[in-house]
Tab-separated table of N, CA and C in Angstrom:
chain	number	residue	atom	x	y	z
A	1	ALA	N	66.848	91.736	141.551
A	1	ALA	CA	67.217	92.467	140.345
A	1	ALA	C	66.582	93.849	140.363
A	2	LEU	N	67.263	94.773	139.751
A	2	LEU	CA	66.763	96.143	139.692
A	2	LEU	C	66.401	96.512	138.260
A	3	ARG	N	65.362	97.290	138.111
A	3	ARG	CA	64.964	97.829	136.823
A	3	ARG	C	64.725	99.313	137.025
A	4	ARG	N	65.557	100.103	136.351
A	4	ARG	CA	65.490	101.564	136.494
A	4	ARG	C	65.545	101.984	137.964
A	5	GLY	N	66.440	101.327	138.706
A	5	GLY	CA	66.658	101.681	140.100
A	5	GLY	C	65.668	101.083	141.074
A	6	LYS	N	64.646	100.400	140.560
A	6	LYS	CA	63.649	99.791	141.441
A	6	LYS	C	63.719	98.276	141.306
A	7	PRO	N	63.408	97.561	142.383
A	7	PRO	CA	63.428	96.092	142.302
A	7	PRO	C	62.428	95.574	141.265
A	8	VAL	N	62.796	94.498	140.605
A	8	VAL	CA	61.898	93.836	139.664
A	8	VAL	C	60.857	93.084	140.480
A	9	THR	N	59.593	93.287	140.147
A	9	THR	CA	58.526	92.596	140.877
A	9	THR	C	58.415	91.150	140.380
A	10	ALA	N	57.736	90.342	141.155
A	10	ALA	CA	57.506	88.945	140.760
A	10	ALA	C	56.730	88.886	139.446
A	11	ASP	N	55.767	89.795	139.272
A	11	ASP	CA	54.990	89.821	138.028
A	11	ASP	C	55.866	90.184	136.834
A	12	GLU	N	56.785	91.135	137.014
A	12	GLU	CA	57.695	91.524	135.939
A	12	GLU	C	58.640	90.371	135.587
A	13	ALA	N	59.152	89.693	136.593
A	13	ALA	CA	60.035	88.549	136.358
A	13	ALA	C	59.285	87.440	135.618
A	14	ALA	N	58.032	87.192	136.005
A	14	ALA	CA	57.225	86.166	135.340
A	14	ALA	C	56.938	86.559	133.895
A	15	GLU	N	56.645	87.822	133.662
A	15	GLU	CA	56.394	88.302	132.297
A	15	GLU	C	57.661	88.200	131.451
A	16	ALA	N	58.810	88.516	132.049
A	16	ALA	CA	60.084	88.391	131.333
A	16	ALA	C	60.323	86.939	130.927
A	17	THR	N	60.032	86.017	131.808
A	17	THR	CA	60.210	84.594	131.497
A	17	THR	C	59.242	84.160	130.404
A	18	ARG	N	58.012	84.644	130.446
A	18	ARG	CA	57.039	84.324	129.395
A	18	ARG	C	57.530	84.846	128.045
A	19	LEU	N	58.019	86.084	128.014
A	19	LEU	CA	58.538	86.678	126.783
A	19	LEU	C	59.763	85.911	126.282
A	20	TYR	N	60.613	85.502	127.202
A	20	TYR	CA	61.800	84.707	126.863
A	20	TYR	C	61.395	83.400	126.169
A	21	HIS	N	60.424	82.703	126.739
A	21	HIS	CA	59.975	81.441	126.145
A	21	HIS	C	59.329	81.670	124.773
A	22	LYS	N	58.562	82.746	124.649
A	22	LYS	CA	57.952	83.087	123.357
A	22	LYS	C	59.049	83.403	122.333
A	23	GLY	N	60.079	84.123	122.749
A	23	GLY	CA	61.199	84.423	121.869
A	23	GLY	C	61.894	83.156	121.405
A	24	ASN	N	62.092	82.206	122.311
A	24	ASN	CA	62.705	80.923	121.950
A	24	ASN	C	61.867	80.198	120.896
A	25	GLU	N	60.556	80.195	121.112
A	25	GLU	CA	59.643	79.543	120.171
A	25	GLU	C	59.732	80.207	118.791
A	26	MET	N	59.729	81.523	118.771
A	26	MET	CA	59.793	82.256	117.501
A	26	MET	C	61.134	82.002	116.802
A	27	PHE	N	62.212	81.972	117.573
A	27	PHE	CA	63.536	81.713	116.996
A	27	PHE	C	63.568	80.337	116.339
A	28	ARG	N	63.037	79.334	117.048
A	28	ARG	CA	63.000	77.968	116.504
A	28	ARG	C	62.180	77.897	115.219
A	29	GLU	N	61.143	78.723	115.128
A	29	GLU	CA	60.272	78.731	113.946
A	29	GLU	C	60.844	79.579	112.816
A	30	GLY	N	61.990	80.220	113.056
A	30	GLY	CA	62.628	81.011	112.010
A	30	GLY	C	62.284	82.485	112.014
A	31	ASP	N	61.472	82.934	112.969
A	31	ASP	CA	61.126	84.355	113.066
A	31	ASP	C	62.151	85.048	113.972
A	32	VAL	N	63.338	85.279	113.418
A	32	VAL	CA	64.445	85.809	114.208
A	32	VAL	C	64.165	87.249	114.637
A	33	LYS	N	63.543	88.035	113.770
A	33	LYS	CA	63.219	89.428	114.105
A	33	LYS	C	62.206	89.475	115.252
A	34	GLY	N	61.176	88.638	115.162
A	34	GLY	CA	60.180	88.569	116.238
A	34	GLY	C	60.796	88.102	117.544
A	35	ALA	N	61.710	87.136	117.449
A	35	ALA	CA	62.399	86.636	118.643
A	35	ALA	C	63.220	87.754	119.270
A	36	GLU	N	63.937	88.504	118.432
A	36	GLU	CA	64.734	89.627	118.944
A	36	GLU	C	63.853	90.601	119.732
A	37	GLU	N	62.695	90.912	119.182
A	37	GLU	CA	61.775	91.840	119.865
A	37	GLU	C	61.333	91.289	121.213
A	38	ARG	N	61.018	89.983	121.282
A	38	ARG	CA	60.573	89.387	122.546
A	38	ARG	C	61.701	89.385	123.569
A	39	PHE	N	62.917	89.065	123.130
A	39	PHE	CA	64.044	89.069	124.069
A	39	PHE	C	64.319	90.483	124.580
A	40	ARG	N	64.185	91.488	123.708
A	40	ARG	CA	64.368	92.886	124.149
A	40	ARG	C	63.329	93.250	125.213
A	41	LEU	N	62.091	92.857	124.980
A	41	LEU	CA	61.038	93.118	125.962
A	41	LEU	C	61.319	92.390	127.275
A	42	ALA	N	61.833	91.163	127.171
A	42	ALA	CA	62.137	90.379	128.378
A	42	ALA	C	63.208	91.063	129.221
A	43	VAL	N	64.290	91.528	128.589
A	43	VAL	CA	65.358	92.158	129.376
A	43	VAL	C	64.945	93.540	129.867
A	44	ASP	N	63.981	94.161	129.189
A	44	ASP	CA	63.450	95.426	129.703
A	44	ASP	C	62.643	95.175	130.978
A	45	LYS	N	61.892	94.082	130.987
A	45	LYS	CA	61.096	93.729	132.180
A	45	LYS	C	61.986	93.274	133.332
A	46	ASP	N	63.011	92.475	133.000
A	46	ASP	CA	63.910	91.939	134.030
A	46	ASP	C	65.349	91.961	133.510
A	47	PRO	N	66.074	93.055	133.794
A	47	PRO	CA	67.443	93.193	133.289
A	47	PRO	C	68.427	92.146	133.821
A	48	SER	N	68.018	91.337	134.781
A	48	SER	CA	68.912	90.302	135.317
A	48	SER	C	68.661	88.936	134.675
A	49	HIS	N	67.787	88.872	133.687
A	49	HIS	CA	67.437	87.595	133.036
A	49	HIS	C	68.558	87.207	132.074
A	50	VAL	N	69.538	86.475	132.591
A	50	VAL	CA	70.755	86.168	131.843
A	50	VAL	C	70.463	85.399	130.558
A	51	PHE	N	69.510	84.496	130.586
A	51	PHE	CA	69.212	83.699	129.388
A	51	PHE	C	68.537	84.544	128.315
A	52	ALA	N	67.725	85.516	128.725
A	52	ALA	CA	67.123	86.429	127.747
A	52	ALA	C	68.206	87.283	127.098
A	53	TRP	N	69.187	87.733	127.886
A	53	TRP	CA	70.309	88.498	127.315
A	53	TRP	C	71.093	87.641	126.323
A	54	ALA	N	71.352	86.390	126.707
A	54	ALA	CA	72.119	85.497	125.836
A	54	ALA	C	71.381	85.251	124.524
A	55	ASN	N	70.079	85.007	124.617
A	55	ASN	CA	69.328	84.723	123.399
A	55	ASN	C	69.041	85.985	122.600
A	56	LEU	N	69.008	87.137	123.265
A	56	LEU	CA	68.965	88.398	122.518
A	56	LEU	C	70.230	88.498	121.677
A	57	GLY	N	71.360	88.165	122.274
A	57	GLY	CA	72.615	88.160	121.526
A	57	GLY	C	72.570	87.212	120.345
A	58	ASN	N	72.014	86.018	120.548
A	58	ASN	CA	71.902	85.043	119.453
A	58	ASN	C	71.035	85.572	118.321
A	59	SER	N	69.915	86.200	118.666
A	59	SER	CA	69.029	86.708	117.617
A	59	SER	C	69.650	87.910	116.906
A	60	LEU	N	70.337	88.769	117.653
A	60	LEU	CA	71.015	89.912	117.031
A	60	LEU	C	72.112	89.435	116.077
A	61	ARG	N	72.874	88.451	116.516
A	61	ARG	CA	73.929	87.907	115.658
A	61	ARG	C	73.321	87.299	114.394
A	62	ALA	N	72.217	86.568	114.549
A	62	ALA	CA	71.545	85.971	113.389
A	62	ALA	C	71.019	87.039	112.433
A	63	ASN	N	70.701	88.224	112.970
A	63	ASN	CA	70.223	89.343	112.152
A	63	ASN	C	71.370	90.195	111.628
A	64	GLY	N	72.627	89.771	111.891
A	64	GLY	CA	73.782	90.501	111.385
A	64	GLY	C	74.153	91.733	112.181
A	65	LYS	N	73.587	91.897	113.353
A	65	LYS	CA	73.853	93.060	114.211
A	65	LYS	C	74.932	92.678	115.225
A	66	LEU	N	76.170	92.564	114.734
A	66	LEU	CA	77.242	92.001	115.553
A	66	LEU	C	77.612	92.877	116.744
A	67	GLU	N	77.655	94.190	116.579
A	67	GLU	CA	78.012	95.056	117.717
A	67	GLU	C	76.975	94.952	118.822
A	68	ASP	N	75.703	94.995	118.445
A	68	ASP	CA	74.640	94.855	119.445
A	68	ASP	C	74.673	93.464	120.081
A	69	ALA	N	74.964	92.438	119.271
A	69	ALA	CA	75.064	91.082	119.807
A	69	ALA	C	76.190	90.998	120.837
A	70	ALA	N	77.328	91.605	120.524
A	70	ALA	CA	78.459	91.584	121.468
A	70	ALA	C	78.071	92.253	122.783
A	71	ARG	N	77.324	93.356	122.704
A	71	ARG	CA	76.881	94.029	123.934
A	71	ARG	C	75.950	93.125	124.749
A	72	ALA	N	75.024	92.441	124.067
A	72	ALA	CA	74.100	91.545	124.767
A	72	ALA	C	74.853	90.373	125.407
A	73	PHE	N	75.785	89.789	124.654
A	73	PHE	CA	76.582	88.687	125.213
A	73	PHE	C	77.436	89.173	126.380
A	74	HIS	N	77.966	90.391	126.283
A	74	HIS	CA	78.764	90.951	127.383
A	74	HIS	C	77.900	91.091	128.636
A	75	THR	N	76.675	91.562	128.457
A	75	THR	CA	75.768	91.691	129.599
A	75	THR	C	75.479	90.328	130.206
A	76	ALA	N	75.205	89.332	129.360
A	76	ALA	CA	74.939	87.973	129.867
A	76	ALA	C	76.144	87.456	130.639
A	77	PHE	N	77.340	87.679	130.092
A	77	PHE	CA	78.565	87.227	130.754
A	77	PHE	C	78.770	87.964	132.081
A	78	THR	N	78.503	89.262	132.102
A	78	THR	CA	78.655	90.059	133.326
A	78	THR	C	77.697	89.573	134.412
A	79	LEU	N	76.484	89.222	134.012
A	79	LEU	CA	75.492	88.745	134.972
A	79	LEU	C	75.851	87.379	135.550
A	80	ASN	N	76.516	86.534	134.728
A	80	ASN	CA	76.881	85.196	135.183
A	80	ASN	C	78.199	84.784	134.535
A	81	PRO	N	79.330	85.252	135.095
A	81	PRO	CA	80.638	84.971	134.500
A	81	PRO	C	81.024	83.491	134.489
A	82	SER	N	80.368	82.675	135.273
A	82	SER	CA	80.708	81.255	135.296
A	82	SER	C	80.016	80.475	134.176
A	83	ARG	N	79.141	81.136	133.434
A	83	ARG	CA	78.451	80.468	132.320
A	83	ARG	C	79.342	80.523	131.082
A	84	ALA	N	79.975	79.393	130.797
A	84	ALA	CA	80.964	79.324	129.714
A	84	ALA	C	80.371	79.692	128.358
A	85	ARG	N	79.125	79.358	128.124
A	85	ARG	CA	78.498	79.634	126.830
A	85	ARG	C	78.468	81.132	126.546
A	86	SER	N	78.217	81.936	127.558
A	86	SER	CA	78.199	83.392	127.367
A	86	SER	C	79.584	83.901	126.975
A	87	ALA	N	80.607	83.379	127.620
A	87	ALA	CA	81.977	83.788	127.288
A	87	ALA	C	82.319	83.377	125.861
A	88	TYR	N	81.942	82.172	125.485
A	88	TYR	CA	82.206	81.678	124.125
A	88	TYR	C	81.489	82.541	123.079
A	89	ASN	N	80.199	82.805	123.316
A	89	ASN	CA	79.428	83.619	122.369
A	89	ASN	C	80.009	85.026	122.237
A	90	LEU	N	80.417	85.600	123.358
A	90	LEU	CA	81.035	86.927	123.324
A	90	LEU	C	82.334	86.883	122.527
A	91	ALA	N	83.173	85.898	122.800
A	91	ALA	CA	84.467	85.803	122.129
A	91	ALA	C	84.314	85.593	120.624
A	92	THR	N	83.417	84.695	120.222
A	92	THR	CA	83.265	84.430	118.785
A	92	THR	C	82.641	85.621	118.063
A	93	THR	N	81.768	86.351	118.739
A	93	THR	CA	81.165	87.531	118.121
A	93	THR	C	82.201	88.634	117.979
A	94	LEU	N	83.026	88.827	119.001
A	94	LEU	CA	84.093	89.827	118.902
A	94	LEU	C	85.086	89.452	117.804
A	95	GLN	N	85.360	88.172	117.670
A	95	GLN	CA	86.250	87.709	116.604
A	95	GLN	C	85.635	88.004	115.231
A	96	SER	N	84.353	87.765	115.081
A	96	SER	CA	83.673	88.081	113.822
A	96	SER	C	83.690	89.577	113.545
A	97	LEU	N	83.504	90.365	114.576
A	97	LEU	CA	83.552	91.829	114.424
A	97	LEU	C	84.924	92.281	113.932
A	98	SER	N	85.980	91.694	114.475
A	98	SER	CA	87.331	92.107	114.064
A	98	SER	C	87.569	91.768	112.600
A	99	ARG	N	86.969	90.698	112.103
A	99	ARG	CA	87.102	90.353	110.686
A	99	ARG	C	86.401	91.381	109.821
A	100	HIS	N	85.308	91.943	110.297
A	100	HIS	CA	84.583	92.958	109.539
A	100	HIS	C	85.321	94.292	109.529
A	101	ILE	N	86.110	94.534	110.564
A	101	ILE	CA	86.859	95.791	110.650
A	101	ILE	C	88.118	95.735	109.801
A	102	ASP	N	88.769	94.572	109.742
A	102	ASP	CA	90.037	94.438	109.000
A	102	ASP	C	89.899	94.731	107.530
């Protein structure tokens, strides 16, 4: 994986995974804003962390930030197009966005 044109180091990947797990814990405890921050930090450390992108999308959607959520889900889907959950989350978020525009 690359971060700002440079390969992600093992330490950065490990830190991204730690942040991802912390974000999951915070989300489960109801701290959606804190979870969003941890997922953002995780994808900054390792932009190829598909699960951090997916859960960033989940936290953004829970915070009512549908456009940002759609972008995060799109990134997760782009990183792993065979992951059906990412496609579903992207599609349902885009559908919700269209309802807000109508």
